[in-house]
Short mmCIF file of C-alpha atoms in Angstrom, two decimals:
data_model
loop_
_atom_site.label_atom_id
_atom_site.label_comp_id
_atom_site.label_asym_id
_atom_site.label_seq_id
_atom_site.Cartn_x
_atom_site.Cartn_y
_atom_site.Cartn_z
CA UNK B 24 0.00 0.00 0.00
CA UNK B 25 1.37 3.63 -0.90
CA UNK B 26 2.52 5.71 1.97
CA UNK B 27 4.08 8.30 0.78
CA UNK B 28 2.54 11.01 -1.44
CA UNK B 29 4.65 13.48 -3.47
CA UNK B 30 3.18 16.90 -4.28
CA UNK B 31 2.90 18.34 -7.10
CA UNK B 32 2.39 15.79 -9.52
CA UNK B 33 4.31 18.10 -11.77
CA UNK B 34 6.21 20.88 -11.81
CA UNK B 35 8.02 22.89 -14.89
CA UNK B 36 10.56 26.03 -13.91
CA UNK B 37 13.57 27.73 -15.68
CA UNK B 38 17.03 26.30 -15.16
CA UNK B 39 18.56 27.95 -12.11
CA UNK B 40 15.57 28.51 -10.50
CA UNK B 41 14.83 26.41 -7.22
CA UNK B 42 12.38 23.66 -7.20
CA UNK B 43 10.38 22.57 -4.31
CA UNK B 44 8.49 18.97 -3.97
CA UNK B 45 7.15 17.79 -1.18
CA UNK B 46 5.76 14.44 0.42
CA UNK B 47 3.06 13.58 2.79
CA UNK B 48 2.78 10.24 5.09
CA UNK B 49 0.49 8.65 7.32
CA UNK B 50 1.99 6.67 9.68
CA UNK B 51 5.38 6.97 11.73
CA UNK B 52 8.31 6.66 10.29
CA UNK B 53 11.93 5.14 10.98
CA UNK B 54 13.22 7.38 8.01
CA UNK B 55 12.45 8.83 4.82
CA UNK B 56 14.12 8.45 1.46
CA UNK B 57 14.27 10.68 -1.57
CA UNK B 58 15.16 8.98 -4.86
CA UNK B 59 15.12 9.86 -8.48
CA UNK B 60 14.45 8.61 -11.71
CA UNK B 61 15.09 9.49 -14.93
CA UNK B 62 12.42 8.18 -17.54
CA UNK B 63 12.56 4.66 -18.26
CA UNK B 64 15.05 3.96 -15.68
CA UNK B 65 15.69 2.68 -12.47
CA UNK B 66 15.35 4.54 -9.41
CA UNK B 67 18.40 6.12 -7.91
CA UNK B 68 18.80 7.05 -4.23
CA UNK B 69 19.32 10.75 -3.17
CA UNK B 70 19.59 11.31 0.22
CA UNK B 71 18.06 9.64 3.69
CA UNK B 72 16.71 11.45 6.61
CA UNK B 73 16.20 10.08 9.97
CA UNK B 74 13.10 10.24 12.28
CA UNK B 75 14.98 12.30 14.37
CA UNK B 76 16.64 14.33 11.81
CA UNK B 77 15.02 17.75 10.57
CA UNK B 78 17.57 18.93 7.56
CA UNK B 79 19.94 17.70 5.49
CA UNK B 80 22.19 18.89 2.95
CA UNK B 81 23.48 16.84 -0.21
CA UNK B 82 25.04 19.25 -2.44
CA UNK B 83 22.09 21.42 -4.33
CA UNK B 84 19.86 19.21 -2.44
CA UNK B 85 17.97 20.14 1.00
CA UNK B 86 15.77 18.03 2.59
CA UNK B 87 13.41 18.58 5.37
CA UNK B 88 11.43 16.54 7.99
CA UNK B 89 8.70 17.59 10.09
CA UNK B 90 7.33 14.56 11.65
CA UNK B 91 4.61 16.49 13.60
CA UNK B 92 2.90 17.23 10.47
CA UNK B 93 4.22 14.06 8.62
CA UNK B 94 5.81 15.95 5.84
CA UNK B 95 8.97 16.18 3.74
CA UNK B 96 10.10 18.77 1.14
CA UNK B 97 13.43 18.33 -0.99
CA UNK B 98 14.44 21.39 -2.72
CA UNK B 99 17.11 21.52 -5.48
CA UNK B 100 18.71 24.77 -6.00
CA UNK B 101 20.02 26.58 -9.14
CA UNK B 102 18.20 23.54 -11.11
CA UNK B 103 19.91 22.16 -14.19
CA UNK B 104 18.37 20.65 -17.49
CA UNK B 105 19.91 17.71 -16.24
CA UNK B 106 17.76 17.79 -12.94
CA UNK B 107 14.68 16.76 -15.26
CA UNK B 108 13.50 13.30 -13.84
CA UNK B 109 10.97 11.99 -11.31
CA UNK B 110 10.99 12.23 -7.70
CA UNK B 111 9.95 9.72 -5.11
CA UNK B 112 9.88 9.80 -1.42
CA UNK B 113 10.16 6.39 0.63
CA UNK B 114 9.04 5.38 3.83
CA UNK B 115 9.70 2.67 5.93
CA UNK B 116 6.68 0.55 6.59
CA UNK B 117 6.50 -1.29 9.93
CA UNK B 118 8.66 -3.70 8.67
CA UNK B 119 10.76 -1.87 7.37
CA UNK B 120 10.07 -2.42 3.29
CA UNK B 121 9.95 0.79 1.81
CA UNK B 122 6.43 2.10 0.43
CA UNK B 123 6.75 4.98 -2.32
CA UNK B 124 4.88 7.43 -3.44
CA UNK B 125 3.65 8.22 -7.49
CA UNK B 126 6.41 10.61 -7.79
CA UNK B 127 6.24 14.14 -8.81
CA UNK B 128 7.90 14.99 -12.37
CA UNK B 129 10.07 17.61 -12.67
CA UNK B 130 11.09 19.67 -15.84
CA UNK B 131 13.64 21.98 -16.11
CA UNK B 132 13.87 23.94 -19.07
CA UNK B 133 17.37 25.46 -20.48
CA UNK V 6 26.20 1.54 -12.99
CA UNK V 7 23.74 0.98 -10.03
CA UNK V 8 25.27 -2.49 -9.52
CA UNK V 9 21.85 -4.34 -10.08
CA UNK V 10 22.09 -5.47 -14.01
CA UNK V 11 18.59 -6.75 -15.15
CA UNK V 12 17.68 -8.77 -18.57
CA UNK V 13 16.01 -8.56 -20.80
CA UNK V 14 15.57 -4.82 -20.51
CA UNK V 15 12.03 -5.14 -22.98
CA UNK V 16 9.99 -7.92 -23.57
CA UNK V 17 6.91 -8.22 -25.86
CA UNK V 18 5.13 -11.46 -25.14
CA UNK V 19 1.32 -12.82 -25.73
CA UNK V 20 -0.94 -13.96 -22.90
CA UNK V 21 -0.31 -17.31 -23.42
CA UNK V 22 3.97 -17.08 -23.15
CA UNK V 23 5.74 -18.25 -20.77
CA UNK V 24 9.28 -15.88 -19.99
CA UNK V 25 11.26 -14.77 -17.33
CA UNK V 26 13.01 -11.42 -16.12
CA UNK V 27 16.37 -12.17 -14.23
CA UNK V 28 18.14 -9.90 -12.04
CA UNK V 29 21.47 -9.82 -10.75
CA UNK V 30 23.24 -7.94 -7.95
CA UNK V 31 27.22 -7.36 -7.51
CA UNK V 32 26.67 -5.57 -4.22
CA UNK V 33 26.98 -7.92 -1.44
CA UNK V 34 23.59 -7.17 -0.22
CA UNK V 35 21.55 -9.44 1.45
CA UNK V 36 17.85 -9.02 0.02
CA UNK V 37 16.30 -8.24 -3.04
CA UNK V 38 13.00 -6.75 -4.26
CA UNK V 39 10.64 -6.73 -7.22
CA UNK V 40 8.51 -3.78 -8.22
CA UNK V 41 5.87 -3.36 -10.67
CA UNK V 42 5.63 0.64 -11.84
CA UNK V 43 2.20 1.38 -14.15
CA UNK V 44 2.44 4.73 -15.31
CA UNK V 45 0.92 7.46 -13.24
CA UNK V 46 1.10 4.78 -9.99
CA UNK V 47 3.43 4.27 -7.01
CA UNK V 48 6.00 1.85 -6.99
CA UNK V 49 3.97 -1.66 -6.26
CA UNK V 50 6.60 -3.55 -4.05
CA UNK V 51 5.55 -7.16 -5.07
CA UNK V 52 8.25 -9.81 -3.45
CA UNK V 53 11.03 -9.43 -1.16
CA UNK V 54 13.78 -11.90 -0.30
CA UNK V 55 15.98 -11.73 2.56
CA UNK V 56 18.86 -13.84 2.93
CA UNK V 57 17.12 -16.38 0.10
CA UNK V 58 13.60 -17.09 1.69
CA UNK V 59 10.77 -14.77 0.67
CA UNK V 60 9.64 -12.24 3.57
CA UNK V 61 6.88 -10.62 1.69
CA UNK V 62 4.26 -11.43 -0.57
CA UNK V 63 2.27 -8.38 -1.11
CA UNK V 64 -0.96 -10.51 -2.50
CA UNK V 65 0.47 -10.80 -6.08
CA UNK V 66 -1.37 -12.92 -8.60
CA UNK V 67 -0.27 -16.65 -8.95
CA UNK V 68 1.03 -15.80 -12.95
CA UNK V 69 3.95 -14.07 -11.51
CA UNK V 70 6.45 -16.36 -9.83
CA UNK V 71 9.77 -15.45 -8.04
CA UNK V 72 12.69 -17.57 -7.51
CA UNK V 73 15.68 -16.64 -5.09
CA UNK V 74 18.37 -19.30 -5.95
CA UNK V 75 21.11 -17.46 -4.26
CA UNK V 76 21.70 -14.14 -2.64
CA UNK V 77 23.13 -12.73 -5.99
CA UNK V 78 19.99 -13.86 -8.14
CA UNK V 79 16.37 -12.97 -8.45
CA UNK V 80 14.14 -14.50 -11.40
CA UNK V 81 10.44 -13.59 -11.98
CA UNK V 82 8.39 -16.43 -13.77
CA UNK V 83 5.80 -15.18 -16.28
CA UNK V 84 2.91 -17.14 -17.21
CA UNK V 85 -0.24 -16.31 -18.79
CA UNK V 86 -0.73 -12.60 -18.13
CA UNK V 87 -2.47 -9.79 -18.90
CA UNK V 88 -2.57 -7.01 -20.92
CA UNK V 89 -3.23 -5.18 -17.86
CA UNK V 90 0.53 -6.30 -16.31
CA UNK V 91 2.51 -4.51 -19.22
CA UNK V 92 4.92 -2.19 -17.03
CA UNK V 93 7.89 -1.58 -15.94
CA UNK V 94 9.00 -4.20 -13.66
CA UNK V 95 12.14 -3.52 -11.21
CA UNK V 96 15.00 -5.15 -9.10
CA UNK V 97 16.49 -3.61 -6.56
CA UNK V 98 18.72 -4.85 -3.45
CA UNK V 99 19.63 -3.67 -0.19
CA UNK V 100 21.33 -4.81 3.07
CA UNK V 101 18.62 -6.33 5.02
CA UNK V 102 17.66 -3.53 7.94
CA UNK V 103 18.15 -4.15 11.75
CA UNK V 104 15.40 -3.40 14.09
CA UNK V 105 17.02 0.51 14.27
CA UNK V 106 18.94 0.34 10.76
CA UNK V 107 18.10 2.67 7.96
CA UNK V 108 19.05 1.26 4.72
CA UNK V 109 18.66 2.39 1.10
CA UNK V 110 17.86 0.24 -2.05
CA UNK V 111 20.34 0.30 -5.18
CA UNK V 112 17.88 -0.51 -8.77
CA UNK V 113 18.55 -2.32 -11.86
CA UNK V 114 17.28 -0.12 -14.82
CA UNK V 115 14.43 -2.30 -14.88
CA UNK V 116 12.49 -4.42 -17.99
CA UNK V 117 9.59 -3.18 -19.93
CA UNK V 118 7.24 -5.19 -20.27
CA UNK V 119 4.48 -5.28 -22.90
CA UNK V 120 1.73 -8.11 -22.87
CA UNK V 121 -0.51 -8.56 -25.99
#
């Protein structure tokens, strides 16, 4: 069953502007995952944030985790062409299997 | 190179076919995962194996078969499906997690299927 639910669905900017998605859960959470995917291909994993984490930093990429309200944004500054892809966020499920959500698509225009 | 290689990357096959999608891992990891993505759905985790036995079995039809012959290998068995199961089906692998691990999942580039 889904658990995670990435908002928007889709979202076009300008390359170098910041982009903004953001995910929505239900239940508690161990930790949340952001991952990537570029069409057609496997997912690749961006960046994990702990239950008891509230930022983190991977390069251009900032996540946040407010567990009171059971949210999670990523934002990706100065956005390339190259940043074009789908999103995901993943949460841990009781035990521990990952649930995703339908990903929101980002384009990046040059 | 994700380290999880997957073949055949497309397959076209009729309803009444038999075929299967292999997946391999180079990682060292411990468990390993198929996922069905439909377009415009979430990830559908289907099977997981940990350390070779199957932990998970999220109530997938009897047509689609897994086989875990070793910690390296993951096969799917395809048998009379539907048009309805055309997707992208993907590996992945992982460490399997503790009780207070986090882990994260490492996926092959995945094979498109098409059922006619």
């Amino acid at each position: 069953s889904q658990q995670g639910e990435e908002d928007p669905q889709a979202l076009s900017i300008q390359e170098g502007e910041n982009a903004t998605m953001n995910c929505s859960y239900k239940t508690s959470i161990n930790n949340l995952q952001w991952y990537r995917q570029n069409s057609g291909r496997g997912l690749v994993h961006l960046i994990l944030i702990r239950s008891n984490e509230r930022e983190k930093h991977s390069g251009r990429l900032r996540v946040t985790l407010d567990t009171s309200k059971k949210s999670s944004s990523l934002l990706i500054t100065a956005s390339r062409a190259a940043d074009t892809a789908s999103y995901f966020c993943a949460t841990d499920a009781s035990n521990n299997d990952m649930r995703f959500g339908a990903g929101t698509r980002l384009t990046v225009k040059p | 190179e994700t380290g999880v290689t997957q073949t055949p990357r497309h397959l076209v096959m009729g309803m009444t076919n038999k075929k299967s999608l292999k997946c391999e891992q180079h990682l060292g990891h411990n468990a390993m995962y198929w996922y069905k993505q439909s377009a415009k759905k979430p990830l559908e985790l289907m099977f997981v194996y940990s350390l070779e036995e199957r932990v998970e079995n999220n109530s997938v039809p009897s047509r689609f078969s897994p086989e875990c012959p070793n910690s390296s290998h993951l096969f799917l068995h395809l048998h009379t499906l539907q048009p309805e199961d055309s997707a992208l089906y993907l590996c992945a692998s992982s460490t399997r997690p503790g009780l207070a691990s986090s882990y994260e999942q490492y996926f092959g580039p995945g094979t498109r299927l098409t059922v006619t």
